[in-house]
mmCIF file of C-alpha atoms in Angstrom:
data_model
loop_
_atom_site.group_PDB
_atom_site.id
_atom_site.type_symbol
_atom_site.label_atom_id
_atom_site.label_comp_id
_atom_site.label_asym_id
_atom_site.label_seq_id
_atom_site.Cartn_x
_atom_site.Cartn_y
_atom_site.Cartn_z
ATOM 1 C CA MET U 1 52.696 -28.646 -55.241
ATOM 2 C CA PRO U 2 55.128 -31.299 -56.566
ATOM 3 C CA ASP U 3 56.188 -31.045 -60.175
ATOM 4 C CA PHE U 4 53.945 -33.683 -61.798
ATOM 5 C CA PRO U 5 53.846 -34.304 -65.504
ATOM 6 C CA GLU U 6 50.815 -32.499 -66.903
ATOM 7 C CA HIS U 7 48.769 -35.677 -67.506
ATOM 8 C CA CYS U 8 49.247 -36.860 -63.884
ATOM 9 C CA HIS U 9 47.914 -33.559 -62.566
ATOM 10 C CA GLU U 10 44.927 -33.809 -64.892
ATOM 11 C CA GLN U 11 44.149 -37.343 -63.669
ATOM 12 C CA GLU U 12 44.383 -36.189 -60.051
ATOM 13 C CA HIS U 13 42.070 -33.254 -60.811
ATOM 14 C CA ASP U 14 39.605 -35.540 -62.633
ATOM 15 C CA HIS U 15 39.490 -37.889 -59.635
ATOM 16 C CA GLU U 16 38.825 -34.969 -57.265
ATOM 17 C CA HIS U 17 36.156 -33.641 -59.632
ATOM 18 C CA ASP U 18 34.486 -37.062 -59.930
ATOM 19 C CA HIS U 19 34.545 -37.509 -56.146
ATOM 20 C CA ALA U 20 33.042 -34.042 -55.593
ATOM 21 C CA TYR U 21 30.361 -34.815 -58.210
ATOM 22 C CA LEU U 22 29.395 -38.029 -56.395
ATOM 23 C CA HIS U 23 29.083 -36.154 -53.096
ATOM 24 C CA ALA U 24 27.177 -33.246 -54.629
ATOM 25 C CA HIS U 25 24.618 -35.580 -56.159
ATOM 26 C CA GLY U 26 24.273 -37.919 -53.180
ATOM 27 C CA ILE U 27 25.605 -40.881 -55.131
ATOM 28 C CA ALA U 28 26.876 -43.724 -52.951
ATOM 29 C CA HIS U 29 30.535 -44.490 -53.473
ATOM 30 C CA SER U 30 33.531 -45.893 -51.700
ATOM 31 C CA HIS U 31 36.374 -43.861 -50.228
ATOM 32 C CA GLY U 32 38.569 -46.945 -50.116
ATOM 33 C CA HIS U 33 38.133 -50.664 -50.152
ATOM 34 C CA VAL U 34 34.959 -52.416 -49.089
ATOM 35 C CA HIS U 35 34.767 -55.429 -46.812
ATOM 36 C CA GLU U 36 32.094 -58.088 -46.849
ATOM 37 C CA ASN U 37 30.771 -56.945 -43.446
ATOM 38 C CA GLN U 38 30.802 -53.211 -44.185
ATOM 39 C CA LYS U 39 27.028 -52.869 -43.903
ATOM 40 C CA ALA U 40 26.989 -54.777 -40.598
ATOM 41 C CA VAL U 41 29.766 -52.543 -39.241
ATOM 42 C CA ILE U 42 27.881 -49.401 -40.257
ATOM 43 C CA ASN U 43 24.718 -50.732 -38.596
ATOM 44 C CA ARG U 44 26.615 -51.573 -35.409
ATOM 45 C CA LEU U 45 28.186 -48.113 -35.333
ATOM 46 C CA SER U 46 24.803 -46.457 -35.868
ATOM 47 C CA ARG U 47 23.352 -48.403 -32.929
ATOM 48 C CA ALA U 48 26.351 -47.514 -30.736
ATOM 49 C CA ILE U 49 25.987 -43.834 -31.649
ATOM 50 C CA GLY U 50 22.296 -43.931 -30.779
ATOM 51 C CA HIS U 51 23.041 -45.655 -27.505
ATOM 52 C CA LEU U 52 25.753 -43.112 -26.651
ATOM 53 C CA GLU U 53 23.331 -40.267 -27.369
ATOM 54 C CA LYS U 54 20.913 -41.922 -24.932
ATOM 55 C CA VAL U 55 23.671 -42.039 -22.310
ATOM 56 C CA LYS U 56 24.292 -38.327 -22.856
ATOM 57 C CA ARG U 57 20.577 -37.626 -22.289
ATOM 58 C CA MET U 58 20.710 -39.736 -19.124
ATOM 59 C CA VAL U 59 23.506 -37.526 -17.794
ATOM 60 C CA GLU U 60 21.642 -34.374 -18.830
ATOM 61 C CA ASP U 61 18.499 -35.646 -17.077
ATOM 62 C CA GLY U 62 20.407 -36.469 -13.888
ATOM 63 C CA HIS U 63 20.064 -40.260 -13.934
ATOM 64 C CA ASP U 64 21.824 -42.278 -11.268
ATOM 65 C CA CYS U 65 25.582 -42.514 -11.875
ATOM 66 C CA SER U 66 25.511 -46.303 -11.562
ATOM 67 C CA GLU U 67 22.943 -46.533 -14.370
ATOM 68 C CA VAL U 68 25.048 -44.242 -16.562
ATOM 69 C CA LEU U 69 28.183 -46.318 -15.944
ATOM 70 C CA ILE U 70 26.339 -49.523 -16.852
ATOM 71 C CA GLN U 71 25.124 -47.961 -20.097
ATOM 72 C CA LEU U 72 28.625 -46.663 -20.887
ATOM 73 C CA ALA U 73 29.929 -50.202 -20.417
ATOM 74 C CA ALA U 74 27.348 -51.379 -22.962
ATOM 75 C CA VAL U 75 28.528 -48.735 -25.455
ATOM 76 C CA ARG U 76 32.156 -49.745 -24.919
ATOM 77 C CA SER U 77 31.249 -53.396 -25.463
ATOM 78 C CA ALA U 78 29.398 -52.533 -28.678
ATOM 79 C CA LEU U 79 32.429 -50.631 -29.958
ATOM 80 C CA ASP U 80 34.797 -53.456 -29.014
ATOM 81 C CA ASN U 81 32.611 -55.984 -30.824
ATOM 82 C CA THR U 82 32.498 -53.724 -33.883
ATOM 83 C CA GLY U 83 36.284 -53.542 -33.787
ATOM 84 C CA LYS U 84 36.455 -57.337 -33.735
ATOM 85 C CA VAL U 85 34.328 -57.537 -36.892
ATOM 86 C CA ILE U 86 36.600 -55.011 -38.623
ATOM 87 C CA LEU U 87 39.725 -56.845 -37.468
ATOM 88 C CA LYS U 88 38.446 -60.217 -38.685
ATOM 89 C CA ASP U 89 37.558 -58.754 -42.086
ATOM 90 C CA HIS U 90 40.986 -57.145 -42.266
ATOM 91 C CA MET U 91 42.711 -60.426 -41.441
ATOM 92 C CA ARG U 92 40.648 -62.442 -43.925
ATOM 93 C CA HIS U 93 41.033 -60.049 -46.820
ATOM 94 C CA CYS U 94 43.621 -57.271 -46.568
ATOM 95 C CA MET U 95 46.219 -59.277 -44.669
ATOM 96 C CA VAL U 96 45.846 -62.362 -46.852
ATOM 97 C CA ASP U 97 46.489 -60.159 -49.903
ATOM 98 C CA ALA U 98 49.373 -58.366 -48.178
ATOM 99 C CA VAL U 99 51.107 -61.594 -47.149
ATOM 100 C CA ALA U 100 50.676 -63.020 -50.650
ATOM 101 C CA ALA U 101 52.309 -59.861 -52.027
ATOM 102 C CA GLY U 102 55.127 -59.982 -49.435
ATOM 103 C CA ASP U 103 53.993 -56.694 -47.870
ATOM 104 C CA THR U 104 55.585 -56.782 -44.415
ATOM 105 C CA GLU U 105 54.698 -53.117 -43.821
ATOM 106 C CA ALA U 106 51.009 -54.098 -43.746
ATOM 107 C CA ILE U 107 51.775 -56.561 -40.942
ATOM 108 C CA ASP U 108 53.610 -53.864 -38.973
ATOM 109 C CA ASP U 109 50.685 -51.475 -39.520
ATOM 110 C CA LEU U 110 48.242 -54.099 -38.249
ATOM 111 C CA CYS U 111 50.343 -54.717 -35.145
ATOM 112 C CA GLN U 112 50.353 -50.986 -34.381
ATOM 113 C CA ALA U 113 46.584 -50.788 -34.918
ATOM 114 C CA ILE U 114 46.010 -53.750 -32.562
ATOM 115 C CA ASP U 115 48.186 -52.098 -29.908
ATOM 116 C CA LYS U 116 46.095 -48.924 -30.109
ATOM 117 C CA PHE U 117 42.776 -50.779 -30.267
ATOM 118 C CA MET U 118 43.508 -52.934 -27.228
ATOM 119 C CA LYS U 119 44.893 -50.270 -24.871
#
């Protein structure tokens, strides 16, 4: 462990304790920043997960391969559309703040994320 001044270590421990307390008591909290469309993104992801589980059942039940492929395409489309919502939020909020602060690293990080997202 790095050699932190005693008060820094205490603050880090307090944060970990507070975070564990929130989890232990089922209290909603944020692990990072929150975007205006966070709830919509979570709903979209929940629907995509449900749809993907249905596709898995289709495979288990021996459905026609063409039907499975069509449903997989629908899941992929749902994920791509969810990614677009996240990207737009990121551009409107995080990137605006980063550019205003002169944070060129944030722009590089976004470019790398786009490259991975759009492979």
